[in-house]
């Protein structure tokens, strides 16, 4: 019996009003793999994440999570399907402590607060020393660690990461991606949208290059290297320069 992909997009089209952004996206993320979705600004990467996470309903095509058709599914149904998202901006609760941010996840699982904290602190020891600290007072890198820890303790089958390096120093980014690799080793499939293409490729099992709302090429990291250089030619640097933001109806594409 074959195992369903953690994620499969089949001929997905999506738009903001009359402006079509995704033009027939096909993508497969195998279970337990790290998949980097790369491409220049405006390629459609963030819109792809919005479609997968249910924040934007595709005009046509199919989105499958763990073999389940999830087009138009409610957030609770996506959680039951094993989907977890860390959007750009981290989405922690800044007025709660580190421990309280983690405890909240127990409402969506059967784990005790003690088990939840033990697992989070085992994976992210830095957080244990700050368990009573208000999350909004953490550094940017620490907040991102907290977001990853919250995701880990929900036992997702598929984790979506959107620009987790944004605004962080290279050393902190390296630590974050060490944590991403650790999470993947526990069997979590991870789809990464990342401005630092080479950083993402260093931890990825597979990668795809996106341009003009379509997947141009996909394969193992070595297979997409030439296409990556071509895709970024004339755009932002592959390293160190943040993507500019394109607004279409107040939605980043």
PDB file of N, CA and C in Angstrom, residues 102-159:
ATOM      1  N   UNK A 102       3.001  27.926  24.926  1.00  0.00           N
ATOM      2  CA  UNK A 102       3.068  26.487  24.665  1.00  0.00           C
ATOM      3  C   UNK A 102       1.850  25.761  25.220  1.00  0.00           C
ATOM      4  N   UNK A 103       1.362  26.175  26.380  1.00  0.00           N
ATOM      5  CA  UNK A 103       0.193  25.528  26.985  1.00  0.00           C
ATOM      6  C   UNK A 103      -1.039  25.618  26.086  1.00  0.00           C
ATOM      7  N   UNK A 104      -1.134  26.700  25.350  1.00  0.00           N
ATOM      8  CA  UNK A 104      -2.299  26.884  24.487  1.00  0.00           C
ATOM      9  C   UNK A 104      -2.463  25.705  23.538  1.00  0.00           C
ATOM     10  N   UNK A 105      -1.357  25.112  23.127  1.00  0.00           N
ATOM     11  CA  UNK A 105      -1.448  23.994  22.187  1.00  0.00           C
ATOM     12  C   UNK A 105      -2.124  22.779  22.798  1.00  0.00           C
ATOM     13  N   UNK A 106      -2.173  22.673  24.125  1.00  0.00           N
ATOM     14  CA  UNK A 106      -2.801  21.500  24.745  1.00  0.00           C
ATOM     15  C   UNK A 106      -4.306  21.478  24.504  1.00  0.00           C
ATOM     16  N   UNK A 107      -4.889  22.623  24.139  1.00  0.00           N
ATOM     17  CA  UNK A 107      -6.323  22.655  23.847  1.00  0.00           C
ATOM     18  C   UNK A 107      -6.640  21.959  22.529  1.00  0.00           C
ATOM     19  N   UNK A 108      -5.623  21.787  21.688  1.00  0.00           N
ATOM     20  CA  UNK A 108      -5.823  21.134  20.396  1.00  0.00           C
ATOM     21  C   UNK A 108      -5.257  19.715  20.389  1.00  0.00           C
ATOM     22  N   UNK A 109      -4.836  19.243  21.558  1.00  0.00           N
ATOM     23  CA  UNK A 109      -4.287  17.891  21.641  1.00  0.00           C
ATOM     24  C   UNK A 109      -4.687  17.283  22.974  1.00  0.00           C
ATOM     25  N   UNK A 110      -4.347  16.013  23.145  1.00  0.00           N
ATOM     26  CA  UNK A 110      -4.663  15.313  24.387  1.00  0.00           C
ATOM     27  C   UNK A 110      -3.481  15.287  25.349  1.00  0.00           C
ATOM     28  N   UNK A 111      -2.413  15.969  24.995  1.00  0.00           N
ATOM     29  CA  UNK A 111      -1.226  15.972  25.838  1.00  0.00           C
ATOM     30  C   UNK A 111      -1.424  16.879  27.047  1.00  0.00           C
ATOM     31  N   UNK A 112      -0.764  16.526  28.121  1.00  0.00           N
ATOM     32  CA  UNK A 112      -0.808  17.355  29.316  1.00  0.00           C
ATOM     33  C   UNK A 112       0.108  18.550  29.141  1.00  0.00           C
ATOM     34  N   UNK A 113      -0.099  19.562  29.968  1.00  0.00           N
ATOM     35  CA  UNK A 113       0.780  20.728  29.920  1.00  0.00           C
ATOM     36  C   UNK A 113       2.220  20.330  30.217  1.00  0.00           C
ATOM     37  N   UNK A 114       2.405  19.411  31.163  1.00  0.00           N
ATOM     38  CA  UNK A 114       3.750  18.983  31.529  1.00  0.00           C
ATOM     39  C   UNK A 114       4.450  18.293  30.354  1.00  0.00           C
ATOM     40  N   UNK A 115       3.749  17.390  29.681  1.00  0.00           N
ATOM     41  CA  UNK A 115       4.337  16.694  28.535  1.00  0.00           C
ATOM     42  C   UNK A 115       4.665  17.669  27.405  1.00  0.00           C
ATOM     43  N   UNK A 116       3.771  18.640  27.211  1.00  0.00           N
ATOM     44  CA  UNK A 116       3.984  19.635  26.159  1.00  0.00           C
ATOM     45  C   UNK A 116       5.238  20.446  26.424  1.00  0.00           C
ATOM     46  N   UNK A 117       5.393  20.916  27.664  1.00  0.00           N
ATOM     47  CA  UNK A 117       6.570  21.717  27.997  1.00  0.00           C
ATOM     48  C   UNK A 117       7.840  20.880  27.924  1.00  0.00           C
ATOM     49  N   UNK A 118       7.776  19.647  28.405  1.00  0.00           N
ATOM     50  CA  UNK A 118       8.961  18.781  28.374  1.00  0.00           C
ATOM     51  C   UNK A 118       9.462  18.595  26.942  1.00  0.00           C
ATOM     52  N   UNK A 119       8.540  18.351  26.019  1.00  0.00           N
ATOM     53  CA  UNK A 119       8.952  18.127  24.626  1.00  0.00           C
ATOM     54  C   UNK A 119       9.507  19.405  24.013  1.00  0.00           C
ATOM     55  N   UNK A 120       8.845  20.530  24.282  1.00  0.00           N
ATOM     56  CA  UNK A 120       9.310  21.800  23.713  1.00  0.00           C
ATOM     57  C   UNK A 120      10.687  22.169  24.236  1.00  0.00           C
ATOM     58  N   UNK A 121      10.900  22.016  25.542  1.00  0.00           N
ATOM     59  CA  UNK A 121      12.168  22.425  26.124  1.00  0.00           C
ATOM     60  C   UNK A 121      13.297  21.447  25.793  1.00  0.00           C
ATOM     61  N   UNK A 122      12.965  20.194  25.548  1.00  0.00           N
ATOM     62  CA  UNK A 122      13.982  19.239  25.121  1.00  0.00           C
ATOM     63  C   UNK A 122      14.514  19.614  23.741  1.00  0.00           C
ATOM     64  N   UNK A 123      13.628  20.093  22.870  1.00  0.00           N
ATOM     65  CA  UNK A 123      14.037  20.480  21.516  1.00  0.00           C
ATOM     66  C   UNK A 123      14.632  21.887  21.483  1.00  0.00           C
ATOM     67  N   UNK A 124      14.169  22.763  22.382  1.00  0.00           N
ATOM     68  CA  UNK A 124      14.610  24.158  22.398  1.00  0.00           C
ATOM     69  C   UNK A 124      14.982  24.547  23.837  1.00  0.00           C
ATOM     70  N   UNK A 125      16.143  24.086  24.323  1.00  0.00           N
ATOM     71  CA  UNK A 125      16.529  24.344  25.720  1.00  0.00           C
ATOM     72  C   UNK A 125      16.571  25.821  26.078  1.00  0.00           C
ATOM     73  N   UNK A 126      16.887  26.662  25.117  1.00  0.00           N
ATOM     74  CA  UNK A 126      16.943  28.097  25.373  1.00  0.00           C
ATOM     75  C   UNK A 126      15.626  28.623  25.921  1.00  0.00           C
ATOM     76  N   UNK A 127      14.528  28.023  25.518  1.00  0.00           N
ATOM     77  CA  UNK A 127      13.220  28.505  25.959  1.00  0.00           C
ATOM     78  C   UNK A 127      12.939  28.176  27.419  1.00  0.00           C
ATOM     79  N   UNK A 128      13.531  27.103  27.924  1.00  0.00           N
ATOM     80  CA  UNK A 128      13.245  26.717  29.309  1.00  0.00           C
ATOM     81  C   UNK A 128      13.699  27.792  30.284  1.00  0.00           C
ATOM     82  N   UNK A 129      14.827  28.412  30.001  1.00  0.00           N
ATOM     83  CA  UNK A 129      15.328  29.475  30.875  1.00  0.00           C
ATOM     84  C   UNK A 129      14.445  30.713  30.820  1.00  0.00           C
ATOM     85  N   UNK A 130      13.568  30.778  29.823  1.00  0.00           N
ATOM     86  CA  UNK A 130      12.708  31.956  29.643  1.00  0.00           C
ATOM     87  C   UNK A 130      11.229  31.594  29.757  1.00  0.00           C
ATOM     88  N   UNK A 131      10.932  30.514  30.427  1.00  0.00           N
ATOM     89  CA  UNK A 131       9.558  30.005  30.451  1.00  0.00           C
ATOM     90  C   UNK A 131       8.579  30.998  31.051  1.00  0.00           C
ATOM     91  N   UNK A 132       9.029  31.856  31.975  1.00  0.00           N
ATOM     92  CA  UNK A 132       8.129  32.834  32.588  1.00  0.00           C
ATOM     93  C   UNK A 132       8.244  34.220  31.945  1.00  0.00           C
ATOM     94  N   UNK A 133       9.063  34.341  30.924  1.00  0.00           N
ATOM     95  CA  UNK A 133       9.255  35.642  30.264  1.00  0.00           C
ATOM     96  C   UNK A 133       8.110  35.901  29.284  1.00  0.00           C
ATOM     97  N   UNK A 134       7.641  37.126  29.253  1.00  0.00           N
ATOM     98  CA  UNK A 134       6.595  37.505  28.313  1.00  0.00           C
ATOM     99  C   UNK A 134       7.165  37.412  26.900  1.00  0.00           C
ATOM    100  N   UNK A 135       6.447  36.724  26.022  1.00  0.00           N
ATOM    101  CA  UNK A 135       6.984  36.389  24.703  1.00  0.00           C
ATOM    102  C   UNK A 135       7.331  37.621  23.878  1.00  0.00           C
ATOM    103  N   UNK A 136       6.573  38.705  24.057  1.00  0.00           N
ATOM    104  CA  UNK A 136       6.837  39.907  23.286  1.00  0.00           C
ATOM    105  C   UNK A 136       8.154  40.564  23.618  1.00  0.00           C
ATOM    106  N   UNK A 137       8.770  40.189  24.729  1.00  0.00           N
ATOM    107  CA  UNK A 137      10.060  40.769  25.118  1.00  0.00           C
ATOM    108  C   UNK A 137      11.237  39.901  24.671  1.00  0.00           C
ATOM    109  N   UNK A 138      10.969  38.772  24.043  1.00  0.00           N
ATOM    110  CA  UNK A 138      12.037  37.936  23.497  1.00  0.00           C
ATOM    111  C   UNK A 138      12.654  38.605  22.277  1.00  0.00           C
ATOM    112  N   UNK A 139      13.875  38.227  21.960  1.00  0.00           N
ATOM    113  CA  UNK A 139      14.486  38.699  20.720  1.00  0.00           C
ATOM    114  C   UNK A 139      13.754  38.075  19.533  1.00  0.00           C
ATOM    115  N   UNK A 140      14.017  38.600  18.337  1.00  0.00           N
ATOM    116  CA  UNK A 140      13.358  38.063  17.152  1.00  0.00           C
ATOM    117  C   UNK A 140      13.657  36.592  16.945  1.00  0.00           C
ATOM    118  N   UNK A 141      14.922  36.204  17.139  1.00  0.00           N
ATOM    119  CA  UNK A 141      15.284  34.808  16.977  1.00  0.00           C
ATOM    120  C   UNK A 141      14.628  33.913  18.014  1.00  0.00           C
ATOM    121  N   UNK A 142      14.533  34.396  19.252  1.00  0.00           N
ATOM    122  CA  UNK A 142      13.884  33.623  20.310  1.00  0.00           C
ATOM    123  C   UNK A 142      12.391  33.471  20.038  1.00  0.00           C
ATOM    124  N   UNK A 143      11.768  34.521  19.519  1.00  0.00           N
ATOM    125  CA  UNK A 143      10.349  34.416  19.158  1.00  0.00           C
ATOM    126  C   UNK A 143      10.140  33.385  18.064  1.00  0.00           C
ATOM    127  N   UNK A 144      11.062  33.337  17.098  1.00  0.00           N
ATOM    128  CA  UNK A 144      10.932  32.353  16.039  1.00  0.00           C
ATOM    129  C   UNK A 144      11.134  30.940  16.575  1.00  0.00           C
ATOM    130  N   UNK A 145      12.053  30.776  17.540  1.00  0.00           N
ATOM    131  CA  UNK A 145      12.220  29.481  18.202  1.00  0.00           C
ATOM    132  C   UNK A 145      10.934  29.076  18.910  1.00  0.00           C
ATOM    133  N   UNK A 146      10.286  30.028  19.557  1.00  0.00           N
ATOM    134  CA  UNK A 146       9.028  29.737  20.244  1.00  0.00           C
ATOM    135  C   UNK A 146       7.958  29.304  19.247  1.00  0.00           C
ATOM    136  N   UNK A 147       7.901  29.973  18.104  1.00  0.00           N
ATOM    137  CA  UNK A 147       6.933  29.583  17.079  1.00  0.00           C
ATOM    138  C   UNK A 147       7.192  28.161  16.592  1.00  0.00           C
ATOM    139  N   UNK A 148       8.466  27.801  16.395  1.00  0.00           N
ATOM    140  CA  UNK A 148       8.807  26.441  15.981  1.00  0.00           C
ATOM    141  C   UNK A 148       8.460  25.431  17.072  1.00  0.00           C
ATOM    142  N   UNK A 149       8.712  25.793  18.331  1.00  0.00           N
ATOM    143  CA  UNK A 149       8.393  24.894  19.437  1.00  0.00           C
ATOM    144  C   UNK A 149       6.891  24.645  19.529  1.00  0.00           C
ATOM    145  N   UNK A 150       6.115  25.697  19.350  1.00  0.00           N
ATOM    146  CA  UNK A 150       4.654  25.532  19.364  1.00  0.00           C
ATOM    147  C   UNK A 150       4.202  24.603  18.258  1.00  0.00           C
ATOM    148  N   UNK A 151       4.818  24.744  17.096  1.00  0.00           N
ATOM    149  CA  UNK A 151       4.462  23.860  15.991  1.00  0.00           C
ATOM    150  C   UNK A 151       4.837  22.418  16.302  1.00  0.00           C
ATOM    151  N   UNK A 152       6.028  22.212  16.839  1.00  0.00           N
ATOM    152  CA  UNK A 152       6.519  20.863  17.114  1.00  0.00           C
ATOM    153  C   UNK A 152       5.582  20.091  18.034  1.00  0.00           C
ATOM    154  N   UNK A 153       5.101  20.733  19.094  1.00  0.00           N
ATOM    155  CA  UNK A 153       4.314  20.004  20.093  1.00  0.00           C
ATOM    156  C   UNK A 153       2.893  19.701  19.630  1.00  0.00           C
ATOM    157  N   UNK A 154       2.485  20.237  18.478  1.00  0.00           N
ATOM    158  CA  UNK A 154       1.178  19.861  17.933  1.00  0.00           C
ATOM    159  C   UNK A 154       1.263  18.589  17.091  1.00  0.00           C
ATOM    160  N   UNK A 155       2.474  18.032  16.932  1.00  0.00           N
ATOM    161  CA  UNK A 155       2.684  16.811  16.139  1.00  0.00           C
ATOM    162  C   UNK A 155       2.138  16.952  14.717  1.00  0.00           C
ATOM    163  N   UNK A 156       2.567  17.973  13.980  1.00  0.00           N
ATOM    164  CA  UNK A 156       2.044  18.127  12.614  1.00  0.00           C
ATOM    165  C   UNK A 156       2.616  17.080  11.673  1.00  0.00           C
ATOM    166  N   UNK A 157       1.851  16.733  10.658  1.00  0.00           N
ATOM    167  CA  UNK A 157       2.374  15.899   9.574  1.00  0.00           C
ATOM    168  C   UNK A 157       3.035  16.774   8.522  1.00  0.00           C
ATOM    169  N   UNK A 158       2.547  18.019   8.418  1.00  0.00           N
ATOM    170  CA  UNK A 158       3.050  18.966   7.424  1.00  0.00           C
ATOM    171  C   UNK A 158       3.150  20.346   8.053  1.00  0.00           C
ATOM    172  N   UNK A 159       4.339  20.929   7.975  1.00  0.00           N
ATOM    173  CA  UNK A 159       4.594  22.259   8.534  1.00  0.00           C
ATOM    174  C   UNK A 159       4.960  23.206   7.406  1.00  0.00           C
TER     175      UNK A 159
END
